[in-house]
Short mmCIF file of C-alpha atoms in Angstrom, two decimals:
data_model
loop_
_atom_site.label_atom_id
_atom_site.label_comp_id
_atom_site.label_asym_id
_atom_site.label_seq_id
_atom_site.Cartn_x
_atom_site.Cartn_y
_atom_site.Cartn_z
CA MET A 1405 0.41 0.27 -0.24
CA LYS A 1406 3.05 2.32 0.86
CA LYS A 1407 4.30 1.42 -2.56
CA ILE A 1408 0.95 2.28 -4.50
CA TYR A 1409 1.18 6.17 -2.25
CA SER A 1410 4.64 6.99 -3.50
CA VAL A 1411 3.79 5.97 -6.93
CA SER A 1412 0.95 7.98 -6.95
CA LEU A 1413 2.17 10.35 -5.20
CA ALA A 1414 5.34 10.99 -7.73
CA THR A 1415 2.99 11.13 -10.69
CA VAL A 1416 1.00 13.52 -9.01
CA LYS A 1417 4.19 15.92 -8.89
CA TYR A 1418 5.44 15.13 -12.88
CA ILE A 1419 1.51 16.42 -13.46
CA LEU A 1420 1.55 19.42 -11.82
CA PHE A 1421 5.18 20.40 -12.69
CA SER A 1422 3.81 19.44 -16.34
CA LEU A 1423 1.15 21.80 -16.11
CA LEU A 1424 3.07 24.33 -14.00
CA VAL A 1425 6.02 24.80 -16.67
CA ILE A 1426 2.92 24.85 -19.66
CA SER A 1427 1.53 27.34 -18.24
CA TYR A 1428 4.48 29.09 -17.17
CA PHE A 1429 5.99 29.12 -21.15
CA LEU A 1430 2.49 29.09 -23.36
CA GLN A 1431 0.53 32.17 -21.28
CA VAL A 1432 1.43 33.99 -24.83
CA PRO A 1433 -0.33 33.33 -26.51
CA PHE A 1434 -2.95 31.74 -24.35
CA ARG A 1435 -3.16 34.69 -21.97
CA LEU A 1436 -6.14 32.05 -19.78
CA LEU A 1437 -3.04 30.51 -18.24
CA ALA A 1438 -1.52 32.70 -16.97
CA LYS A 1439 -3.76 32.34 -13.92
CA PHE A 1440 -3.42 28.91 -12.96
CA ILE A 1441 0.81 29.51 -12.76
CA SER A 1442 0.66 30.50 -9.00
CA VAL A 1443 -2.04 28.29 -8.61
CA PHE A 1444 0.28 24.87 -10.13
CA ALA A 1445 3.20 26.59 -8.44
CA LEU A 1446 1.84 26.34 -4.81
CA PHE A 1447 0.37 22.60 -5.58
CA PHE A 1448 3.49 21.35 -6.79
CA ALA A 1449 5.22 22.81 -3.64
CA LEU A 1450 2.74 21.09 -1.07
CA ALA A 1451 3.17 17.92 -2.99
CA ASN A 1452 6.80 18.20 -2.23
CA TYR A 1453 6.10 19.10 1.18
CA ARG A 1454 8.90 16.12 2.66
CA SER A 1455 11.60 17.71 0.90
CA TRP A 1456 11.16 21.36 2.37
CA LEU A 1457 10.32 20.56 5.53
CA LYS A 1458 13.62 19.31 5.73
CA LEU A 1459 14.51 22.97 5.94
CA PHE A 1460 13.18 22.79 9.40
CA LYS A 1461 15.94 20.34 10.70
CA ARG A 1462 19.12 22.64 9.47
CA PRO A 1463 20.25 25.31 11.13
CA LEU A 1464 18.70 27.92 8.07
CA PHE A 1465 15.51 27.42 9.75
CA CYS A 1466 16.54 29.97 11.91
CA LEU A 1467 17.51 32.49 8.92
CA TYR A 1468 13.95 31.48 7.27
CA CYS A 1469 11.94 32.47 10.39
CA LEU A 1470 14.31 35.73 10.49
CA TYR A 1471 12.90 36.27 6.95
CA ILE A 1472 9.90 35.47 7.70
CA SER A 1473 9.38 38.05 9.96
CA ILE A 1474 10.67 40.51 8.17
CA CYS A 1475 8.80 40.15 4.92
CA ILE A 1476 5.32 40.14 7.81
CA PHE A 1477 6.77 43.28 8.88
CA CYS A 1478 6.99 44.54 5.39
CA VAL A 1479 3.14 43.53 5.06
CA ALA A 1480 1.75 45.25 8.48
CA PHE A 1481 3.73 47.70 7.09
CA ASN A 1482 1.79 48.74 4.38
CA LEU A 1483 -1.69 47.26 5.01
CA ASN A 1484 -2.86 50.00 2.76
CA ALA A 1485 -2.05 48.33 -0.23
CA ALA A 1486 -4.64 46.80 -2.73
CA ILE A 1487 -4.69 43.01 -0.35
CA GLY A 1488 -4.21 41.42 -4.02
CA LYS A 1489 -1.21 42.62 -4.40
CA ILE A 1490 -0.31 42.08 -0.71
CA ILE A 1491 -1.22 38.39 -1.26
CA ARG A 1492 0.26 38.00 -4.77
CA PHE A 1493 4.02 39.49 -3.49
CA SER A 1494 3.99 37.39 0.65
CA GLU A 1495 2.92 34.14 -1.66
CA ILE A 1496 6.18 35.03 -4.05
CA PHE A 1497 8.30 35.82 -0.94
CA LEU A 1498 7.68 33.13 0.89
CA MET A 1499 7.64 30.23 -1.48
CA ILE A 1500 10.87 30.46 -3.37
CA PRO A 1501 13.28 29.38 -0.79
CA LEU A 1502 11.24 26.38 -0.57
CA PHE A 1503 11.45 25.58 -4.38
CA PHE A 1504 15.55 25.64 -3.32
CA CYS A 1505 14.46 22.77 -0.61
CA ILE A 1506 12.58 20.35 -2.94
CA ASP A 1507 14.98 17.93 -4.22
CA GLU A 1508 13.78 15.34 -7.35
CA SER A 1509 17.40 14.72 -8.42
CA LYS A 1510 16.25 11.17 -8.68
CA ASN A 1511 13.55 12.11 -11.18
CA SER A 1512 15.11 14.33 -12.73
CA ASN A 1513 16.05 12.79 -16.22
CA PHE A 1514 12.20 13.58 -16.64
CA TYR A 1515 11.64 16.63 -15.44
CA SER A 1516 14.71 18.06 -17.64
CA LYS A 1517 12.53 16.24 -20.33
CA VAL A 1518 9.89 17.96 -19.81
CA PHE A 1519 11.11 21.30 -19.09
CA VAL A 1520 13.07 21.78 -21.85
CA ARG A 1521 10.21 20.01 -24.66
CA ILE A 1522 7.96 22.60 -23.69
CA ALA A 1523 10.31 25.50 -23.87
CA PHE A 1524 10.74 24.10 -27.43
CA LEU A 1525 7.53 25.37 -27.91
CA LYS A 1526 7.60 28.57 -26.61
CA ALA A 1527 10.80 28.69 -29.38
CA ILE A 1528 8.14 27.91 -31.64
CA VAL A 1529 6.10 30.44 -30.77
CA LEU A 1530 8.63 32.96 -30.76
CA PHE A 1531 9.75 32.24 -34.45
CA SER A 1532 6.25 32.24 -35.70
CA ILE A 1533 6.29 36.00 -34.29
CA TYR A 1534 9.61 36.57 -35.90
CA GLY A 1535 8.10 34.96 -39.19
CA ILE A 1536 5.07 37.30 -39.12
CA ILE A 1537 7.43 40.03 -39.04
CA VAL A 1538 9.74 38.91 -41.65
CA LYS A 1539 7.14 38.31 -43.96
CA THR A 1540 4.94 41.94 -43.32
CA GLY A 1541 8.47 43.59 -43.61
CA SER A 1542 6.89 45.66 -40.36
CA TYR A 1543 6.89 44.52 -36.47
CA SER A 1544 4.20 47.51 -36.09
CA ALA A 1545 1.36 45.42 -36.57
CA ILE A 1546 2.36 42.57 -34.06
CA ARG A 1547 3.40 44.90 -31.19
CA ALA A 1548 -0.18 46.50 -31.11
CA TYR A 1549 -2.02 43.27 -31.11
CA GLY A 1550 0.66 41.92 -28.52
CA HIS A 1551 -0.14 45.06 -26.15
CA LEU A 1552 -3.83 44.96 -26.75
CA LYS A 1553 -3.27 41.10 -25.68
CA GLY A 1554 -0.94 41.90 -22.38
CA TRP A 1555 1.76 39.81 -23.69
CA GLY A 1556 4.94 42.04 -23.00
CA ASP A 1557 6.62 44.13 -26.09
CA ILE A 1558 8.28 43.62 -29.46
CA TYR A 1559 10.79 46.35 -31.24
CA SER A 1560 13.29 46.13 -33.58
CA PHE A 1561 16.62 48.47 -33.43
CA GLY A 1562 16.32 49.27 -36.87
CA SER A 1563 16.62 46.28 -38.44
CA MET A 1564 15.15 42.62 -38.64
CA PHE A 1565 18.27 40.95 -37.07
CA LEU A 1566 18.39 43.21 -34.49
CA THR A 1567 14.19 42.72 -33.61
CA ARG A 1568 13.35 41.49 -29.96
CA VAL A 1569 10.04 39.46 -29.24
CA GLN A 1570 10.48 40.26 -25.50
CA VAL A 1571 6.87 38.53 -24.22
CA GLN A 1572 5.68 36.97 -21.00
CA GLY A 1573 7.15 33.69 -20.26
CA ASN A 1574 10.91 34.33 -21.72
CA ALA A 1575 12.77 34.61 -18.37
CA LEU A 1576 13.64 30.93 -18.36
CA LEU A 1577 14.61 30.31 -21.98
CA VAL A 1578 18.23 30.24 -21.13
CA MET A 1579 17.22 28.27 -18.35
CA ALA A 1580 16.10 25.85 -20.92
CA PHE A 1581 19.14 26.28 -22.45
CA PHE A 1582 21.98 25.69 -20.28
CA THR A 1583 19.04 22.47 -18.97
CA ALA A 1584 19.30 21.11 -22.09
CA CYS A 1585 23.01 21.22 -22.41
CA TYR A 1586 23.59 20.75 -19.30
CA LYS A 1587 21.55 16.90 -19.33
CA LYS A 1588 23.00 16.93 -23.59
CA ASP A 1589 19.88 16.99 -24.66
CA LYS A 1590 19.42 16.72 -28.34
CA LEU A 1591 21.31 19.42 -30.40
CA PHE A 1592 17.98 20.28 -31.94
CA TYR A 1593 17.03 21.34 -29.31
CA ARG A 1594 20.13 23.26 -27.67
CA VAL A 1595 20.37 25.23 -31.32
CA ALA A 1596 16.70 25.94 -31.10
CA LEU A 1597 16.70 27.41 -27.90
CA PHE A 1598 19.72 29.36 -28.05
CA LEU A 1599 18.46 31.12 -31.04
CA ALA A 1600 15.11 31.40 -29.34
CA CYS A 1601 17.27 33.55 -26.41
CA LEU A 1602 18.46 35.31 -29.81
CA ILE A 1603 15.22 36.89 -30.26
CA ALA A 1604 14.20 37.02 -26.91
CA GLY A 1605 16.36 38.82 -24.86
CA ASN A 1606 18.92 41.46 -24.74
CA LYS A 1607 22.82 41.39 -23.99
CA ALA A 1608 22.54 40.24 -20.45
CA TYR A 1609 20.64 36.96 -21.97
CA LEU A 1610 24.22 36.63 -23.90
CA ILE A 1611 26.33 37.77 -21.29
CA GLY A 1612 24.61 34.99 -18.98
CA ILE A 1613 25.05 32.25 -22.05
CA PHE A 1614 28.64 32.85 -22.62
CA LEU A 1615 29.52 32.88 -19.17
CA PHE A 1616 27.99 29.71 -18.63
CA VAL A 1617 29.45 28.04 -21.89
CA LEU A 1618 32.48 29.39 -21.16
CA TYR A 1619 33.01 27.92 -17.18
CA PHE A 1620 31.61 24.41 -18.49
CA PHE A 1621 34.29 24.65 -21.46
CA ALA A 1622 36.84 25.41 -19.16
CA SER A 1623 35.67 22.85 -16.59
CA TRP A 1624 35.43 19.98 -19.34
CA LEU A 1625 39.06 21.48 -20.14
CA PHE A 1626 41.09 21.39 -17.08
CA LYS A 1627 39.34 18.57 -14.78
CA THR A 1628 39.00 15.46 -17.74
CA LYS A 1629 41.64 12.72 -18.66
CA ARG A 1630 41.52 15.11 -22.08
CA SER A 1631 42.74 18.31 -19.80
CA TYR A 1632 46.36 17.89 -20.58
CA ASN A 1633 46.18 16.16 -24.01
CA PHE A 1634 43.50 17.88 -25.23
CA ASP A 1635 42.64 18.84 -29.08
CA PHE A 1636 45.23 21.97 -30.30
CA LYS A 1637 41.92 23.16 -32.01
CA VAL A 1638 39.52 22.86 -29.48
CA CYS A 1639 41.97 25.08 -27.16
CA PHE A 1640 42.38 27.51 -30.95
CA LEU A 1641 38.89 27.78 -30.92
CA LEU A 1642 38.20 28.56 -27.06
CA VAL A 1643 41.14 31.86 -27.19
CA CYS A 1644 39.35 32.98 -30.25
CA THR A 1645 35.99 32.80 -28.56
CA MET A 1646 37.39 34.79 -25.65
CA MET A 1647 39.22 37.50 -27.93
CA SER A 1648 36.36 38.37 -30.40
CA PHE A 1649 33.66 38.57 -27.25
CA PRO A 1650 34.81 41.74 -26.34
CA VAL A 1651 34.50 42.81 -30.16
CA ILE A 1652 31.78 41.52 -30.51
CA ILE A 1653 30.07 43.35 -27.69
CA ASP A 1654 32.06 46.53 -28.69
CA LYS A 1655 30.16 46.56 -31.57
CA ALA A 1656 27.03 46.01 -30.69
CA ASN A 1657 26.74 48.83 -28.18
CA SER A 1658 27.88 51.03 -30.64
CA ILE A 1659 25.20 49.97 -32.89
CA LEU A 1660 22.78 50.10 -30.15
CA GLU A 1661 24.11 53.01 -27.88
CA GLU A 1662 21.43 55.70 -29.59
CA LYS A 1663 18.79 53.18 -30.32
CA ALA A 1664 18.59 51.96 -26.63
CA GLY A 1665 19.12 55.72 -25.07
CA TYR A 1666 15.41 55.72 -24.65
CA SER A 1667 15.16 52.45 -23.11
CA ASN A 1668 18.44 52.83 -20.68
CA ALA A 1669 16.87 56.21 -19.58
CA VAL A 1670 13.35 54.33 -18.49
CA ARG A 1671 16.01 51.99 -16.38
CA LYS A 1672 17.78 55.06 -15.15
CA ASP A 1673 14.44 56.92 -14.32
CA GLN A 1674 12.98 53.68 -13.14
CA ALA A 1675 15.50 53.01 -10.74
CA GLU A 1676 15.41 56.35 -9.60
CA ILE A 1677 11.66 55.87 -8.52
CA LEU A 1678 12.08 52.36 -6.98
CA LEU A 1679 14.98 53.31 -4.79
CA SER A 1680 13.56 56.43 -3.06
CA GLY A 1681 11.86 56.42 0.23
CA ASN A 1682 12.94 53.16 2.45
CA ILE A 1683 14.95 50.77 1.15
CA ILE A 1684 16.73 49.68 4.25
CA THR A 1685 13.78 47.57 5.68
CA GLY A 1686 11.38 48.41 2.36
CA ASN A 1687 8.41 50.00 1.71
CA GLY A 1688 5.90 47.61 2.27
CA VAL A 1689 5.24 43.79 0.88
CA GLY A 1690 3.12 45.02 -2.50
CA ASN A 1691 3.85 48.68 -2.06
CA SER A 1692 2.29 50.81 -4.87
CA ILE A 1693 3.97 53.17 -7.63
CA THR A 1694 2.46 55.98 -8.11
CA ALA A 1695 5.06 58.16 -9.87
CA LYS A 1696 4.85 59.93 -13.25
CA THR A 1697 7.40 60.82 -15.16
CA LYS A 1698 8.23 62.35 -18.88
CA TYR A 1699 8.82 58.43 -19.89
CA ARG A 1700 5.48 56.72 -18.22
CA ASP A 1701 3.54 56.61 -15.73
CA TYR A 1702 3.97 53.80 -13.23
CA SER A 1703 0.89 54.46 -11.12
CA GLY A 1704 -0.04 50.78 -9.71
CA ALA A 1705 2.70 48.74 -12.22
CA ASP A 1706 3.79 45.47 -11.28
CA TYR A 1707 6.67 45.03 -13.52
CA PHE A 1708 9.15 47.20 -14.38
CA GLU A 1709 12.71 46.76 -16.30
CA VAL A 1710 14.54 46.60 -13.06
CA GLN A 1711 12.05 44.28 -11.14
CA THR A 1712 15.29 43.37 -8.33
CA LEU A 1713 14.59 46.75 -7.43
CA TYR A 1714 11.05 46.72 -7.02
CA VAL A 1715 11.64 43.74 -4.79
CA ILE A 1716 14.37 45.81 -2.92
CA ASN A 1717 11.66 48.88 -2.84
CA GLN A 1718 9.47 46.48 -1.20
CA ILE A 1719 11.37 44.56 1.67
CA GLY A 1720 14.50 46.64 1.26
CA ILE A 1721 18.04 45.83 1.24
CA ILE A 1722 17.62 43.49 4.76
CA GLY A 1723 14.87 41.72 3.57
CA TYR A 1724 16.83 40.95 0.04
CA SER A 1725 20.07 40.50 1.32
CA LEU A 1726 18.23 37.34 4.00
CA PHE A 1727 16.62 36.16 0.72
CA LEU A 1728 20.11 35.86 -0.72
CA ILE A 1729 22.15 34.73 1.81
CA LEU A 1730 18.70 32.06 2.67
CA THR A 1731 18.97 31.05 -1.40
CA PHE A 1732 22.79 30.36 -1.85
CA GLY A 1733 23.21 28.93 1.63
CA LEU A 1734 20.84 26.31 0.95
CA LEU A 1735 22.58 25.75 -1.86
CA LEU A 1736 25.99 25.08 -0.66
CA LYS A 1737 24.29 23.07 1.63
CA ARG A 1738 24.83 20.42 -1.19
CA LYS A 1739 27.81 18.71 -2.66
CA ASN A 1740 29.79 19.78 -5.27
CA SER A 1741 27.70 23.48 -4.91
CA PHE A 1742 30.16 25.47 -7.11
CA ALA A 1743 28.57 25.03 -10.08
CA LEU A 1744 24.92 25.56 -9.05
CA VAL A 1745 26.06 28.52 -6.90
CA PHE A 1746 27.70 29.89 -10.51
CA ILE A 1747 24.70 29.10 -12.56
CA TYR A 1748 22.04 30.69 -9.56
CA PHE A 1749 24.39 33.98 -9.92
CA THR A 1750 24.81 33.72 -14.04
CA TYR A 1751 20.81 33.68 -13.51
CA LEU A 1752 20.56 36.52 -10.71
CA ALA A 1753 22.62 38.96 -13.46
CA TYR A 1754 20.60 38.22 -17.10
CA THR A 1755 17.15 38.67 -14.99
CA PHE A 1756 18.36 42.10 -13.27
CA PHE A 1757 17.39 43.97 -16.40
CA ASN A 1758 14.48 41.63 -17.09
CA PRO A 1759 11.26 43.21 -15.85
CA TYR A 1760 9.71 39.21 -15.41
CA CYS A 1761 11.59 37.62 -12.79
CA PHE A 1762 11.12 37.08 -9.08
CA ASP A 1763 8.32 35.14 -9.59
CA THR A 1764 7.53 31.99 -10.65
CA THR A 1765 10.36 32.26 -12.96
CA HIS A 1766 12.34 32.04 -9.49
CA MET A 1767 10.65 29.27 -8.29
CA ILE A 1768 11.37 26.91 -11.48
CA THR A 1769 14.48 28.31 -11.36
CA GLY A 1770 15.44 26.89 -7.83
CA PHE A 1771 14.19 24.16 -8.42
CA LEU A 1772 16.02 23.15 -11.46
CA LEU A 1773 19.10 23.81 -9.51
CA CYS A 1774 18.52 21.74 -6.73
CA SER A 1775 17.26 18.68 -8.75
CA VAL A 1776 17.80 18.34 -12.49
CA PHE A 1777 21.57 20.58 -12.50
CA TYR A 1778 22.17 19.27 -8.85
CA SER A 1779 22.02 15.38 -10.08
CA HIS A 1780 24.79 15.76 -12.72
CA SER A 1781 26.93 18.05 -10.28
CA LYS A 1782 29.44 15.24 -10.31
CA LYS A 1783 29.76 14.94 -13.69
CA GLU A 1784 32.08 16.50 -15.79
CA THR A 1785 30.67 18.39 -18.61
CA PHE A 1786 27.82 18.87 -20.90
CA ILE A 1787 29.90 19.00 -24.06
CA LYS A 1788 30.18 15.71 -25.95
#
């Protein structure tokens, strides 16, 4: 009877994770799915209660209690905010660390395959939107339609090659590419996800991918038996890549500097607004921004191009620091955790300038790190 229960629970976890990832990646174009993302995330966390309850047996429990206390204080500090907004962000702040406690490494193959395959469907959606832009010769119509449907933003820096499709559900594409590489998935999926990242992201995405590839290539080079007997062509390719990357970035900067002036001004504008008030202990969970500038009207906004600063605006530097210590601490508790920490740092870096982060995106990332990536942390490399 016990065996039947275990199998049933595992099946429930599989179904919930599949529904969670489907809702996340395919909320564009199916906007109705967005309403179910947090629901599936909550039930998936509850289904893994045995894993995250282990947190209470560790010294990190005290840190988690302190973190919760800060969040509760921030809620009490801002009771005038919309109750729906308070509940939403409270759920996010309290649940993210729990996803870093889940360990499904024994079943990592299933989770990685589901994650990568559904991410591939997301890539097809982006390719389709990009194809429409190329066929019509303009992004204006599809951009207006995307704004009407609440997808996100679609814009161009003056050429089809520099067209970006930044819609909701994009933030995990880089993690999907990491996962496909780390689990040695088919080259077809790796290439498709890489191209999707080019269409969906900005320079932060590319830098994150470059750091990921460089780190694990170096790991393969120096930690395997081939580290002292590697092919000269491989070494030459690595050196050329390292030398050419700054040139590519400099060239991209020269092209985008004038075009991206508005976007950078908006980020600076948002940073000044979000870092105002009490940034030490925060302005309260669900704090509503009422500022209006020459660039935008931020009244009631939940998403910003520098979303991390909005988190600091709510729970303060103290709360955000505790969050980082807690999540990094949960990764460091695992053996061979350096790769996990590096990938997590890369994730934090490339999502800093992304409006769709520090939500379910962060939860799924924590789960992937502690289940999918951790299962292969002892492996030498993702390169085949």
